[in-house]
Amino acid sequence: MPDISVDPSVTTGPIEGSTKIYIDGVPFRRVNLTNGEHLDLYDTSGPYTDDGATIDLTAGLPRRAVTRDRGTQLQRARAGEITAEMAFIAARERVPAELVRDEVARGRAVIPANHNHPEAEPMIIGKAFAVKVNANIGNSAVTSSIAEEVDKMVWATRWGADTIMDLSTGRDIHMTREWILRNSPVPVGTVPLYQALEKTNGDPAELTWELYRDTVIEQCEQGVDYMTVHAGVKLAHIPLTVDRVTGIVSRGGSIMAAWCLAHHQESFLYTNFEELCDILARYDVTFSLGDGLRPGSIADANDAAQFAELKTLGELTRFAKSLGVQVMIEGPGHVPMHKIVENVRLEEELCEEAPFYTLGPLATDIAPAYDHITSAIGAAIIAQAGTAMLCYVTPKEHLGLPNRKDVKDGVIAYKIAAHAADLAKGHPHAQDRDDALSRARFEFRWHDQFALSLDPDTAREFHDETLPAAPAKTAHFCSMCGPKFCSMRITQDVRDAMAGKSREFAEHGSQVYLPVVSS
C-alpha cells in the first residue's frame, strides 16, 4: 500500500437481523426471521459487515484468481465460453449461466472486471438482470481527504452500491484511487480526463492525446474497471448548445468542447478512438461512453445537441464492440417524466442495446437539497423502460461535495428506484423481499420488518422515537394508530371471528351473522 498519512481504519456495524453467508463462494446477506424462516439477499458489502469490526484498509481485500490471456469477457462470450466471472454472476443473480453469456455476447450486458482489480466480486450490468446502482465519490480541490473518500466507499457498498466512481478532482488523485481500488469489493469507474487535466494545471487547451493516453494506461494498470470517455463530443455539436439554458453541464463534455474550440480540431478522443480501444481491450476495461452534452435542465431535455452526441456514441459503440471491447452508454441528466422513455428507445436503437447508465434523470429542477428525490422519480421510470444502471444523485447535488450521510441518502433513494423498476419488470425473485416484509408487518414482527428493510437502522430509529421500550417490539400497534385503531389488528380480529364461522358462512353466506369484534 502507498506510504501516506491517512487513518488506516474504518469501523462499520453489522446490518441488523442478518449475517453474511457464502453459497459456493458467492456472497449473500441472510436475513434471519423470528418465525424461523430466512431470506437471502444480493449483497455488495464485501467482507465489511460480518461482525462490525474495525477494518484495516492497509491490508486490502483478498484477491481472486483472474484469467488474463484469453481476451475480454465479450470476446470469450462470443466464443461460447462461460467464464468463471459469468458462473459467479449467474449464481448471484439466480439466473442460468447461458443467459449471462448470451447477453454479454450480444453486447446487451457488460461485466466490468479489469484483470488488475481482482479484489472486486464479479457483477453484471444489463437490462436482463437486476437494476444496478452506482455511487459517485471523490475529493475536490476545495475539500475532503483520502480517508474520507475510502470511508464513503466502504459505507456506500454496505448500503448497497453496486459500483463506485472515483471522480476526484483535487489533490492526490492517484493515491486516492489506489486506496479505493485495493479496498473495493465492487467495480470502480473513473473519468481519466480529470486526472489528465490536473497534469496541465487545469488548462483544457494544454491537453494532448499522449498525456491522456498515458493517464488511461496508468489507471488501467491500477485496476480501474470502467472509464467514462467523452469521445462523442464533436466540433459540429458545440454550436447546438449555444441557446441552451444551462449550456454544457458535464465536466468532461465542457473540457473537450473547450479543447476543440481552442484547437479548431476534432476531439483527440474521437480521432484516437481505435488506439483507446486497443488499450482497454488489453486489460478488459469497459467503456462508459460519456454523455458530454447531456441536458442540465428541464428546458434542455431531448434537444438536438443531446441526440446528436447519442448518434455518435452509437457509431463508437459498434466500432468498440468490433474490437472486443465492452461498452455501456451514459445518459441524462434532467428530463421531465413525459420525455424519459424516449431516451431509452433512442439509445437502444442507435447503440445496439448497449447497457444504458443514467444519472437520474431529475424530473424537475426546483428542489435543491432534495435532488436525490427529484432524480429517483426519473430513475424509477427510466429503469423500468430498460436502463441497466442508475448513477445516484445525493441531496448535495448542485450544492456541494457530499459527505457520508449524503452518500447514504443517495444510495438508499436509488436502491428504492432500482427495486421498484425490478418489480415493475417482473424480475425473478424481486417481489420475495416485499412479500416477506409485508407478512412481517401484518404479523407485527417488528424486528423482521426492520431487518428486511433497505435501511434497518433508520427503520428501527423511527419506530423507537415514540415507542422505545422492549415490549413495543411485540405490540400489535405503533404510535400512529395506537392500540385501538390499528387496521391490521382489527383485520386479524375479523379473520379470527370468521374462522369460527367458516363452515356456516360457506353454507349460508350472508345469512350468517358474525359476532361483533371488540375494540
Short mmCIF file of C-alpha atoms in Angstrom, two decimals:
data_model
loop_
_atom_site.label_atom_id
_atom_site.label_comp_id
_atom_site.label_asym_id
_atom_site.label_seq_id
_atom_site.Cartn_x
_atom_site.Cartn_y
_atom_site.Cartn_z
CA MET A 1 0.00 0.00 0.00
CA PRO A 2 1.17 3.58 -0.56
CA ASP A 3 3.06 5.35 2.20
CA ILE A 4 0.75 8.19 3.12
CA SER A 5 -0.63 9.56 6.35
CA VAL A 6 -4.30 8.65 6.44
CA ASP A 7 -6.45 6.94 9.02
CA PRO A 8 -5.91 3.28 8.07
CA SER A 9 -9.18 2.05 9.53
CA VAL A 10 -12.93 2.27 9.08
CA THR A 11 -15.44 0.88 11.56
CA THR A 12 -18.81 -0.44 10.41
CA GLY A 13 -21.55 -2.02 12.43
CA PRO A 14 -23.28 -5.27 11.45
CA ILE A 15 -26.52 -5.00 9.48
CA GLU A 16 -29.28 -5.69 11.97
CA GLY A 17 -31.01 -9.05 11.76
CA SER A 18 -28.75 -10.50 9.09
CA THR A 19 -25.49 -12.33 8.61
CA LYS A 20 -23.01 -12.63 5.75
CA ILE A 21 -23.03 -16.06 4.13
CA TYR A 22 -21.32 -17.63 1.13
CA ILE A 23 -23.05 -20.21 -1.03
CA ASP A 24 -20.48 -21.97 -3.24
CA GLY A 25 -18.23 -18.95 -2.81
CA VAL A 26 -20.91 -16.41 -3.77
CA PRO A 27 -21.81 -13.79 -1.12
CA PHE A 28 -25.33 -13.20 0.14
CA ARG A 29 -26.84 -11.43 3.11
CA ARG A 30 -29.07 -13.84 5.00
CA VAL A 31 -31.91 -12.16 6.88
CA ASN A 32 -32.82 -14.47 9.76
CA LEU A 33 -36.51 -14.06 10.61
CA THR A 34 -38.04 -14.58 14.04
CA ASN A 35 -40.52 -17.13 12.67
CA GLY A 36 -37.66 -19.47 11.78
CA GLU A 37 -37.54 -18.58 8.09
CA HIS A 38 -34.77 -16.72 6.25
CA LEU A 39 -34.33 -14.72 3.06
CA ASP A 40 -31.05 -14.49 1.14
CA LEU A 41 -30.39 -11.10 -0.47
CA TYR A 42 -27.89 -9.82 -3.05
CA ASP A 43 -25.00 -8.33 -1.09
CA THR A 44 -22.40 -5.78 -2.25
CA SER A 45 -20.58 -5.10 1.01
CA GLY A 46 -17.60 -7.39 0.61
CA PRO A 47 -16.20 -8.58 3.96
CA TYR A 48 -17.26 -5.41 5.77
CA THR A 49 -20.45 -6.47 7.58
CA ASP A 50 -19.58 -9.80 9.19
CA ASP A 51 -19.03 -8.65 12.75
CA GLY A 52 -18.76 -4.87 12.75
CA ALA A 53 -15.03 -4.98 13.45
CA THR A 54 -12.61 -2.22 12.58
CA ILE A 55 -11.31 -2.66 9.03
CA ASP A 56 -7.60 -2.30 8.35
CA LEU A 57 -7.50 -0.58 4.98
CA THR A 58 -3.75 -1.05 4.67
CA ALA A 59 -4.25 -4.80 4.29
CA GLY A 60 -6.55 -4.56 1.27
CA LEU A 61 -9.12 -7.18 0.28
CA PRO A 62 -8.44 -10.79 -0.71
CA ARG A 63 -7.65 -11.16 -4.42
CA ARG A 64 -9.45 -13.70 -6.60
CA ALA A 65 -7.89 -15.60 -9.48
CA VAL A 66 -8.14 -13.82 -12.84
CA THR A 67 -7.64 -15.14 -16.38
CA ARG A 68 -5.59 -12.61 -18.34
CA ASP A 69 -4.67 -14.17 -21.64
CA ARG A 70 -7.90 -15.29 -23.30
CA GLY A 71 -9.37 -11.93 -24.29
CA THR A 72 -12.17 -9.81 -22.91
CA GLN A 73 -15.40 -11.09 -21.41
CA LEU A 74 -17.09 -10.03 -24.66
CA GLN A 75 -14.67 -11.99 -26.83
CA ARG A 76 -14.90 -15.08 -24.66
CA ALA A 77 -18.71 -14.93 -24.59
CA ARG A 78 -18.78 -14.70 -28.38
CA ALA A 79 -16.60 -17.80 -28.47
CA GLY A 80 -19.26 -19.63 -26.44
CA GLU A 81 -17.29 -19.72 -23.18
CA ILE A 82 -18.89 -19.40 -19.76
CA THR A 83 -16.13 -17.72 -17.79
CA ALA A 84 -15.61 -18.02 -14.05
CA GLU A 85 -17.00 -14.48 -13.73
CA MET A 86 -20.12 -15.43 -15.66
CA ALA A 87 -20.71 -18.50 -13.49
CA PHE A 88 -20.29 -16.39 -10.33
CA ILE A 89 -22.76 -13.81 -11.66
CA ALA A 90 -25.31 -16.47 -12.62
CA ALA A 91 -25.32 -17.79 -9.04
CA ARG A 92 -25.51 -14.27 -7.66
CA GLU A 93 -28.40 -13.21 -9.89
CA ARG A 94 -30.05 -16.69 -9.70
CA VAL A 95 -30.26 -16.99 -13.48
CA PRO A 96 -28.88 -19.54 -15.98
CA ALA A 97 -25.18 -19.06 -16.81
CA GLU A 98 -26.10 -19.32 -20.50
CA LEU A 99 -28.23 -16.18 -20.15
CA VAL A 100 -25.26 -14.29 -18.74
CA ARG A 101 -23.01 -15.47 -21.57
CA ASP A 102 -25.54 -14.72 -24.30
CA GLU A 103 -26.35 -11.21 -23.06
CA VAL A 104 -22.65 -10.36 -22.85
CA ALA A 105 -22.05 -11.84 -26.31
CA ARG A 106 -24.81 -9.66 -27.76
CA GLY A 107 -23.38 -6.55 -26.09
CA ARG A 108 -26.58 -6.07 -24.08
CA ALA A 109 -24.69 -6.61 -20.82
CA VAL A 110 -21.19 -5.89 -19.54
CA ILE A 111 -19.01 -7.40 -16.83
CA PRO A 112 -16.69 -4.58 -15.67
CA ALA A 113 -13.72 -6.55 -14.33
CA ASN A 114 -10.23 -5.24 -15.01
CA HIS A 115 -7.63 -8.01 -14.70
CA ASN A 116 -5.80 -5.73 -12.26
CA HIS A 117 -8.71 -5.39 -9.85
CA PRO A 118 -9.01 -8.95 -8.52
CA GLU A 119 -10.36 -7.65 -5.20
CA ALA A 120 -13.75 -7.00 -6.81
CA GLU A 121 -16.55 -9.57 -6.84
CA PRO A 122 -17.89 -10.14 -10.39
CA MET A 123 -21.15 -8.38 -11.26
CA ILE A 124 -23.13 -7.65 -14.41
CA ILE A 125 -24.84 -4.57 -15.85
CA GLY A 126 -27.62 -5.28 -18.35
CA LYS A 127 -31.37 -4.90 -18.67
CA ALA A 128 -31.97 -8.66 -18.33
CA PHE A 129 -30.59 -8.51 -14.79
CA ALA A 130 -31.31 -6.62 -11.58
CA VAL A 131 -31.03 -2.85 -11.99
CA LYS A 132 -27.73 -1.69 -10.50
CA VAL A 133 -26.81 1.50 -8.62
CA ASN A 134 -23.56 3.46 -8.85
CA ALA A 135 -22.34 5.80 -6.11
CA ASN A 136 -20.06 8.70 -7.03
CA ILE A 137 -17.35 9.63 -4.56
CA GLY A 138 -14.10 11.58 -4.87
CA ASN A 139 -12.46 14.68 -3.50
CA SER A 140 -12.46 18.20 -4.88
CA ALA A 141 -9.89 20.97 -4.86
CA VAL A 142 -11.88 22.53 -2.01
CA THR A 143 -12.45 19.70 0.44
CA SER A 144 -12.12 16.05 1.53
CA SER A 145 -9.26 13.63 2.09
CA ILE A 146 -8.22 10.13 1.09
CA ALA A 147 -9.52 8.74 4.38
CA GLU A 148 -12.93 10.38 3.91
CA GLU A 149 -13.33 9.07 0.37
CA VAL A 150 -12.37 5.49 1.29
CA ASP A 151 -14.78 5.71 4.22
CA LYS A 152 -17.55 6.74 1.81
CA MET A 153 -16.71 3.79 -0.44
CA VAL A 154 -16.89 1.27 2.41
CA TRP A 155 -20.22 2.60 3.63
CA ALA A 156 -21.71 3.03 0.14
CA THR A 157 -21.15 -0.66 -0.57
CA ARG A 158 -22.58 -1.54 2.84
CA TRP A 159 -25.78 0.32 1.91
CA GLY A 160 -25.96 -1.44 -1.45
CA ALA A 161 -23.96 0.42 -4.12
CA ASP A 162 -23.11 -1.98 -6.95
CA THR A 163 -20.27 0.12 -8.36
CA ILE A 164 -18.26 3.14 -7.27
CA MET A 165 -16.99 6.01 -9.38
CA ASP A 166 -13.98 7.92 -8.11
CA LEU A 167 -14.48 11.40 -9.54
CA SER A 168 -11.65 13.06 -7.62
CA THR A 169 -10.54 16.40 -8.99
CA GLY A 170 -8.44 17.62 -6.06
CA ARG A 171 -5.10 16.56 -4.63
CA ASP A 172 -3.62 13.04 -4.60
CA ILE A 173 -5.91 11.66 -7.32
CA HIS A 174 -3.66 8.65 -8.00
CA MET A 175 -3.23 7.84 -4.31
CA THR A 176 -6.93 8.25 -3.53
CA ARG A 177 -7.80 5.84 -6.32
CA GLU A 178 -5.18 3.32 -5.13
CA TRP A 179 -6.69 3.14 -1.64
CA ILE A 180 -10.20 2.84 -3.07
CA LEU A 181 -9.29 0.08 -5.53
CA ARG A 182 -7.40 -2.08 -3.07
CA ASN A 183 -10.37 -1.98 -0.69
CA SER A 184 -13.32 -2.01 -3.08
CA PRO A 185 -15.38 -5.22 -3.41
CA VAL A 186 -17.27 -3.67 -6.35
CA PRO A 187 -16.10 -2.36 -9.74
CA VAL A 188 -14.58 1.11 -9.75
CA GLY A 189 -15.07 3.63 -12.55
CA THR A 190 -13.24 6.88 -13.30
CA VAL A 191 -13.14 9.79 -15.72
CA PRO A 192 -9.46 9.80 -16.83
CA LEU A 193 -9.87 13.29 -18.26
CA TYR A 194 -9.98 14.73 -14.73
CA GLN A 195 -6.54 13.46 -13.83
CA ALA A 196 -5.18 14.39 -17.25
CA LEU A 197 -6.38 17.95 -16.69
CA GLU A 198 -4.62 18.01 -13.32
CA LYS A 199 -1.37 17.41 -15.22
CA THR A 200 -1.93 20.62 -17.25
CA ASN A 201 -2.76 22.71 -14.17
CA GLY A 202 -6.38 22.86 -15.23
CA ASP A 203 -5.89 24.27 -18.74
CA PRO A 204 -8.01 22.29 -21.27
CA ALA A 205 -6.09 23.75 -24.23
CA GLU A 206 -2.86 22.14 -22.98
CA LEU A 207 -4.28 18.63 -23.09
CA THR A 208 -2.78 16.23 -25.63
CA TRP A 209 -3.63 12.74 -26.80
CA GLU A 210 -0.32 11.44 -25.46
CA LEU A 211 -0.93 12.87 -21.99
CA TYR A 212 -4.47 11.46 -21.93
CA ARG A 213 -3.34 8.06 -23.26
CA ASP A 214 -0.69 7.75 -20.57
CA THR A 215 -3.27 8.63 -17.91
CA VAL A 216 -5.58 5.90 -19.20
CA ILE A 217 -2.77 3.33 -19.10
CA GLU A 218 -1.85 4.42 -15.58
CA GLN A 219 -5.42 3.87 -14.42
CA CYS A 220 -5.73 0.55 -16.26
CA GLU A 221 -2.57 -0.65 -14.55
CA GLN A 222 -4.04 0.31 -11.17
CA GLY A 223 -7.20 -1.69 -11.82
CA VAL A 224 -9.97 0.72 -12.88
CA ASP A 225 -12.85 -1.39 -14.21
CA TYR A 226 -14.72 1.10 -16.39
CA MET A 227 -13.91 4.54 -17.74
CA THR A 228 -16.09 7.42 -18.78
CA VAL A 229 -14.78 8.66 -22.14
CA HIS A 230 -16.40 11.73 -23.71
CA ALA A 231 -15.47 10.75 -27.26
CA GLY A 232 -18.89 11.66 -28.65
CA VAL A 233 -18.45 15.42 -28.25
CA LYS A 234 -17.62 16.57 -31.79
CA LEU A 235 -16.77 20.02 -33.05
CA ALA A 236 -20.02 20.22 -35.02
CA HIS A 237 -22.10 19.55 -31.90
CA ILE A 238 -20.88 22.51 -29.88
CA PRO A 239 -22.91 25.22 -31.69
CA LEU A 240 -26.04 23.23 -30.84
CA THR A 241 -25.52 24.09 -27.16
CA VAL A 242 -25.36 27.87 -27.58
CA ASP A 243 -29.04 28.54 -26.92
CA ARG A 244 -29.35 26.14 -24.03
CA VAL A 245 -30.47 27.42 -20.64
CA THR A 246 -27.63 25.66 -18.82
CA GLY A 247 -25.14 25.07 -21.62
CA ILE A 248 -22.76 22.10 -21.21
CA VAL A 249 -23.05 20.77 -17.66
CA SER A 250 -20.82 17.72 -18.00
CA ARG A 251 -17.34 18.47 -16.70
CA GLY A 252 -15.80 16.14 -19.27
CA GLY A 253 -18.01 17.50 -22.03
CA SER A 254 -17.10 21.10 -21.26
CA ILE A 255 -13.37 20.28 -21.14
CA MET A 256 -13.46 18.60 -24.54
CA ALA A 257 -15.59 21.37 -26.04
CA ALA A 258 -13.05 23.92 -24.80
CA TRP A 259 -10.20 21.88 -26.33
CA CYS A 260 -11.97 21.56 -29.70
CA LEU A 261 -12.60 25.29 -29.89
CA ALA A 262 -9.08 26.17 -28.78
CA HIS A 263 -7.52 23.99 -31.48
CA HIS A 264 -10.27 24.15 -34.13
CA GLN A 265 -9.92 20.38 -34.42
CA GLU A 266 -11.98 17.28 -33.83
CA SER A 267 -11.63 15.85 -30.34
CA PHE A 268 -8.50 13.75 -29.83
CA LEU A 269 -10.71 11.21 -28.05
CA TYR A 270 -12.66 10.73 -31.27
CA THR A 271 -9.70 10.71 -33.66
CA ASN A 272 -7.68 8.28 -31.50
CA PHE A 273 -10.59 6.06 -30.53
CA GLU A 274 -9.13 2.92 -32.14
CA GLU A 275 -5.94 3.13 -30.09
CA LEU A 276 -8.04 3.72 -27.00
CA CYS A 277 -9.98 0.53 -27.79
CA ASP A 278 -6.73 -1.42 -28.07
CA ILE A 279 -5.63 -0.22 -24.63
CA LEU A 280 -8.92 -1.02 -22.89
CA ALA A 281 -9.13 -4.45 -24.53
CA ARG A 282 -5.70 -5.34 -23.17
CA TYR A 283 -6.97 -5.01 -19.59
CA ASP A 284 -10.65 -5.76 -20.27
CA VAL A 285 -11.71 -2.32 -19.11
CA THR A 286 -15.27 -1.38 -20.06
CA PHE A 287 -16.10 1.81 -21.95
CA SER A 288 -18.70 4.01 -20.31
CA LEU A 289 -19.21 6.33 -23.26
CA GLY A 290 -19.93 9.66 -21.64
CA ASP A 291 -22.86 11.96 -22.35
CA GLY A 292 -20.85 15.15 -22.51
CA LEU A 293 -23.83 17.06 -23.89
CA ARG A 294 -26.45 15.76 -21.50
CA PRO A 295 -29.17 18.25 -20.53
CA GLY A 296 -28.58 20.06 -17.25
CA SER A 297 -32.08 21.50 -17.04
CA ILE A 298 -35.63 20.54 -17.93
CA ALA A 299 -35.61 23.20 -20.66
CA ASP A 300 -32.71 21.48 -22.46
CA ALA A 301 -34.02 17.91 -22.31
CA ASN A 302 -34.08 15.82 -25.50
CA ASP A 303 -32.60 18.59 -27.61
CA ALA A 304 -30.56 18.44 -30.81
CA ALA A 305 -27.20 18.55 -29.04
CA GLN A 306 -28.02 15.64 -26.76
CA PHE A 307 -29.27 13.38 -29.53
CA ALA A 308 -26.52 14.36 -31.99
CA GLU A 309 -23.97 13.12 -29.46
CA LEU A 310 -26.02 9.97 -28.84
CA LYS A 311 -25.87 9.16 -32.55
CA THR A 312 -22.07 9.47 -32.43
CA LEU A 313 -21.97 7.21 -29.38
CA GLY A 314 -23.80 4.60 -31.42
CA GLU A 315 -21.08 4.79 -34.07
CA LEU A 316 -18.37 4.42 -31.42
CA THR A 317 -20.21 1.53 -29.75
CA ARG A 318 -20.28 -0.53 -32.93
CA PHE A 319 -16.59 0.12 -33.54
CA ALA A 320 -15.51 -0.73 -29.98
CA LYS A 321 -17.51 -3.96 -29.92
CA SER A 322 -15.97 -4.98 -33.25
CA LEU A 323 -12.63 -4.88 -31.42
CA GLY A 324 -13.96 -6.91 -28.49
CA VAL A 325 -14.30 -4.03 -26.03
CA GLN A 326 -17.27 -3.99 -23.67
CA VAL A 327 -19.41 -0.83 -23.86
CA MET A 328 -22.14 0.89 -21.92
CA ILE A 329 -23.70 4.27 -22.67
CA GLU A 330 -24.20 7.14 -20.24
CA GLY A 331 -27.44 9.09 -20.30
CA PRO A 332 -29.15 12.20 -18.94
CA GLY A 333 -29.44 14.31 -16.90
CA HIS A 334 -32.52 16.49 -16.40
CA VAL A 335 -35.63 15.19 -18.23
CA PRO A 336 -39.33 15.69 -17.44
CA MET A 337 -41.27 12.48 -16.93
CA HIS A 338 -43.10 12.50 -20.24
CA LYS A 339 -39.81 12.65 -22.18
CA ILE A 340 -37.90 9.96 -20.28
CA VAL A 341 -38.87 6.80 -22.16
CA GLU A 342 -37.85 8.34 -25.49
CA ASN A 343 -34.27 8.42 -24.21
CA VAL A 344 -34.23 4.64 -23.73
CA ARG A 345 -35.87 3.98 -27.09
CA LEU A 346 -33.30 6.07 -28.97
CA GLU A 347 -30.34 4.72 -27.01
CA GLU A 348 -31.31 1.13 -27.77
CA GLU A 349 -31.95 1.94 -31.43
CA LEU A 350 -28.74 3.89 -32.01
CA CYS A 351 -26.38 1.95 -29.72
CA GLU A 352 -27.40 -1.65 -30.43
CA GLU A 353 -28.99 -2.04 -26.97
CA ALA A 354 -25.70 -1.49 -25.16
CA PRO A 355 -26.45 -1.14 -21.42
CA PHE A 356 -27.77 2.30 -20.56
CA TYR A 357 -26.28 4.00 -17.47
CA THR A 358 -28.14 7.15 -16.47
CA LEU A 359 -27.75 9.98 -13.98
CA GLY A 360 -31.29 10.14 -12.63
CA PRO A 361 -32.76 11.77 -14.65
CA LEU A 362 -34.00 14.63 -12.50
CA ALA A 363 -37.70 15.08 -13.22
CA THR A 364 -37.80 18.72 -12.09
CA ASP A 365 -35.28 21.50 -11.39
CA ILE A 366 -36.93 23.20 -8.40
CA ALA A 367 -35.74 21.16 -5.39
CA PRO A 368 -32.10 21.80 -4.48
CA ALA A 369 -31.28 19.79 -1.32
CA TYR A 370 -33.86 17.21 -2.38
CA ASP A 371 -32.46 16.16 -5.75
CA HIS A 372 -31.99 12.59 -4.53
CA ILE A 373 -35.81 12.56 -4.64
CA THR A 374 -36.39 14.50 -7.87
CA SER A 375 -33.90 12.22 -9.60
CA ALA A 376 -35.11 8.96 -8.04
CA ILE A 377 -38.51 9.66 -9.60
CA GLY A 378 -36.93 9.81 -13.04
CA ALA A 379 -34.61 6.91 -12.24
CA ALA A 380 -37.51 4.56 -11.48
CA ILE A 381 -39.20 5.47 -14.77
CA ILE A 382 -36.09 5.12 -16.92
CA ALA A 383 -35.08 1.85 -15.23
CA GLN A 384 -38.50 0.33 -15.85
CA ALA A 385 -38.07 1.32 -19.52
CA GLY A 386 -34.78 -0.58 -19.77
CA THR A 387 -31.91 1.32 -18.16
CA ALA A 388 -29.42 -1.14 -16.65
CA MET A 389 -27.62 1.02 -14.08
CA LEU A 390 -28.57 4.19 -12.25
CA CYS A 391 -25.99 6.74 -11.14
CA TYR A 392 -27.19 8.08 -7.84
CA VAL A 393 -27.75 11.72 -7.00
CA THR A 394 -27.30 12.93 -3.43
CA PRO A 395 -29.08 15.75 -1.57
CA LYS A 396 -25.95 17.85 -2.17
CA GLU A 397 -26.29 17.75 -5.98
CA HIS A 398 -25.75 21.28 -7.36
CA LEU A 399 -24.81 22.45 -3.85
CA GLY A 400 -21.59 20.86 -2.64
CA LEU A 401 -19.44 17.78 -2.09
CA PRO A 402 -21.48 15.02 -0.40
CA ASN A 403 -20.48 13.65 3.00
CA ARG A 404 -21.10 10.12 4.29
CA LYS A 405 -24.74 10.82 5.21
CA ASP A 406 -25.42 12.34 1.80
CA VAL A 407 -23.92 9.24 0.19
CA LYS A 408 -26.23 7.06 2.26
CA ASP A 409 -29.31 9.11 1.38
CA GLY A 410 -28.40 8.91 -2.31
CA VAL A 411 -27.76 5.16 -2.28
CA ILE A 412 -30.98 4.35 -0.41
CA ALA A 413 -33.08 6.58 -2.69
CA TYR A 414 -31.63 4.82 -5.72
CA LYS A 415 -31.97 1.33 -4.28
CA ILE A 416 -35.67 2.17 -3.92
CA ALA A 417 -35.87 3.31 -7.55
CA ALA A 418 -33.95 0.27 -8.83
CA HIS A 419 -36.04 -2.19 -6.85
CA ALA A 420 -39.29 -0.52 -7.90
CA ALA A 421 -38.20 -0.97 -11.52
CA ASP A 422 -37.30 -4.63 -10.95
CA LEU A 423 -40.78 -5.18 -9.53
CA ALA A 424 -42.40 -3.44 -12.49
CA LYS A 425 -40.36 -5.53 -14.94
CA GLY A 426 -41.24 -8.77 -13.15
CA HIS A 427 -37.60 -9.56 -12.44
CA PRO A 428 -37.29 -13.04 -10.90
CA HIS A 429 -37.34 -13.04 -7.09
CA ALA A 430 -37.72 -9.24 -6.90
CA GLN A 431 -41.01 -9.49 -5.01
CA ASP A 432 -39.77 -12.04 -2.47
CA ARG A 433 -38.44 -9.33 -0.17
CA ASP A 434 -41.60 -7.22 -0.43
CA ASP A 435 -43.80 -10.21 0.41
CA ALA A 436 -41.62 -11.21 3.35
CA LEU A 437 -41.68 -7.68 4.77
CA SER A 438 -45.45 -7.36 4.24
CA ARG A 439 -46.06 -10.61 6.12
CA ALA A 440 -43.83 -9.41 8.94
CA ARG A 441 -45.73 -6.12 9.05
CA PHE A 442 -49.14 -7.81 9.21
CA GLU A 443 -47.95 -10.21 11.91
CA PHE A 444 -46.35 -7.39 13.96
CA ARG A 445 -42.90 -8.98 13.75
CA TRP A 446 -41.18 -5.64 14.23
CA HIS A 447 -37.63 -6.99 14.30
CA ASP A 448 -38.20 -8.73 10.96
CA GLN A 449 -39.73 -5.62 9.45
CA PHE A 450 -36.60 -3.67 10.39
CA ALA A 451 -34.22 -6.38 9.15
CA LEU A 452 -35.90 -6.74 5.76
CA SER A 453 -35.86 -3.02 5.04
CA LEU A 454 -33.25 -1.27 2.90
CA ASP A 455 -32.14 0.72 5.94
CA PRO A 456 -32.74 -1.32 9.12
CA ASP A 457 -31.02 1.23 11.37
CA THR A 458 -33.27 4.12 10.37
CA ALA A 459 -36.43 1.98 10.38
CA ARG A 460 -35.76 0.96 13.98
CA GLU A 461 -34.79 4.51 14.93
CA PHE A 462 -38.06 5.95 13.60
CA HIS A 463 -40.10 3.31 15.41
CA ASP A 464 -38.24 3.86 18.67
CA GLU A 465 -38.64 7.63 18.65
CA THR A 466 -42.07 7.20 20.22
CA LEU A 467 -42.13 3.60 21.46
CA PRO A 468 -38.60 2.70 22.57
CA ALA A 469 -39.42 0.13 25.26
CA ALA A 470 -38.75 -3.54 24.54
CA PRO A 471 -42.44 -4.61 24.82
CA ALA A 472 -43.24 -2.25 21.92
CA LYS A 473 -41.31 -4.65 19.62
CA THR A 474 -44.06 -7.24 20.12
CA ALA A 475 -47.03 -4.88 20.40
CA HIS A 476 -49.78 -5.13 17.81
CA PHE A 477 -49.77 -1.40 17.12
CA CYS A 478 -47.43 1.52 16.54
CA SER A 479 -47.61 5.15 17.68
CA MET A 480 -49.52 6.18 14.55
CA CYS A 481 -52.78 4.34 15.28
CA GLY A 482 -52.34 3.28 18.89
CA PRO A 483 -53.80 0.11 20.41
CA LYS A 484 -57.41 0.66 19.34
CA PHE A 485 -57.23 1.92 15.77
CA CYS A 486 -54.71 -0.39 14.09
CA SER A 487 -56.39 -1.63 10.91
CA MET A 488 -54.20 -4.73 10.69
CA ARG A 489 -55.03 -5.79 14.26
CA ILE A 490 -58.74 -5.23 13.60
CA THR A 491 -58.45 -7.21 10.35
CA GLN A 492 -56.90 -10.12 12.25
CA ASP A 493 -59.74 -9.97 14.80
CA VAL A 494 -62.23 -10.15 11.92
CA ARG A 495 -60.38 -13.14 10.46
CA ASP A 496 -60.34 -14.91 13.81
CA ALA A 497 -64.07 -14.35 14.18
CA MET A 498 -64.69 -15.57 10.64
CA ALA A 499 -62.60 -18.68 11.19
CA GLY A 500 -65.06 -19.90 13.81
CA LYS A 501 -67.94 -19.42 11.41
CA SER A 502 -66.25 -20.62 8.22
CA ARG A 503 -68.44 -23.71 7.65
CA GLU A 504 -71.67 -21.85 8.31
CA PHE A 505 -70.53 -18.97 6.14
CA ALA A 506 -69.69 -21.33 3.28
CA GLU A 507 -73.16 -22.92 3.50
CA HIS A 508 -75.29 -19.87 4.15
CA GLY A 509 -73.24 -16.88 3.01
CA SER A 510 -74.53 -13.51 4.13
CA GLN A 511 -77.26 -15.08 6.28
CA VAL A 512 -74.61 -15.87 8.89
CA TYR A 513 -74.12 -13.08 11.38
CA LEU A 514 -70.61 -12.77 12.77
CA PRO A 515 -70.04 -11.65 16.36
CA VAL A 516 -69.18 -8.04 16.91
CA VAL A 517 -65.41 -7.57 17.11
CA SER A 518 -64.40 -5.92 20.35
CA SER A 519 -62.34 -2.76 20.10
#
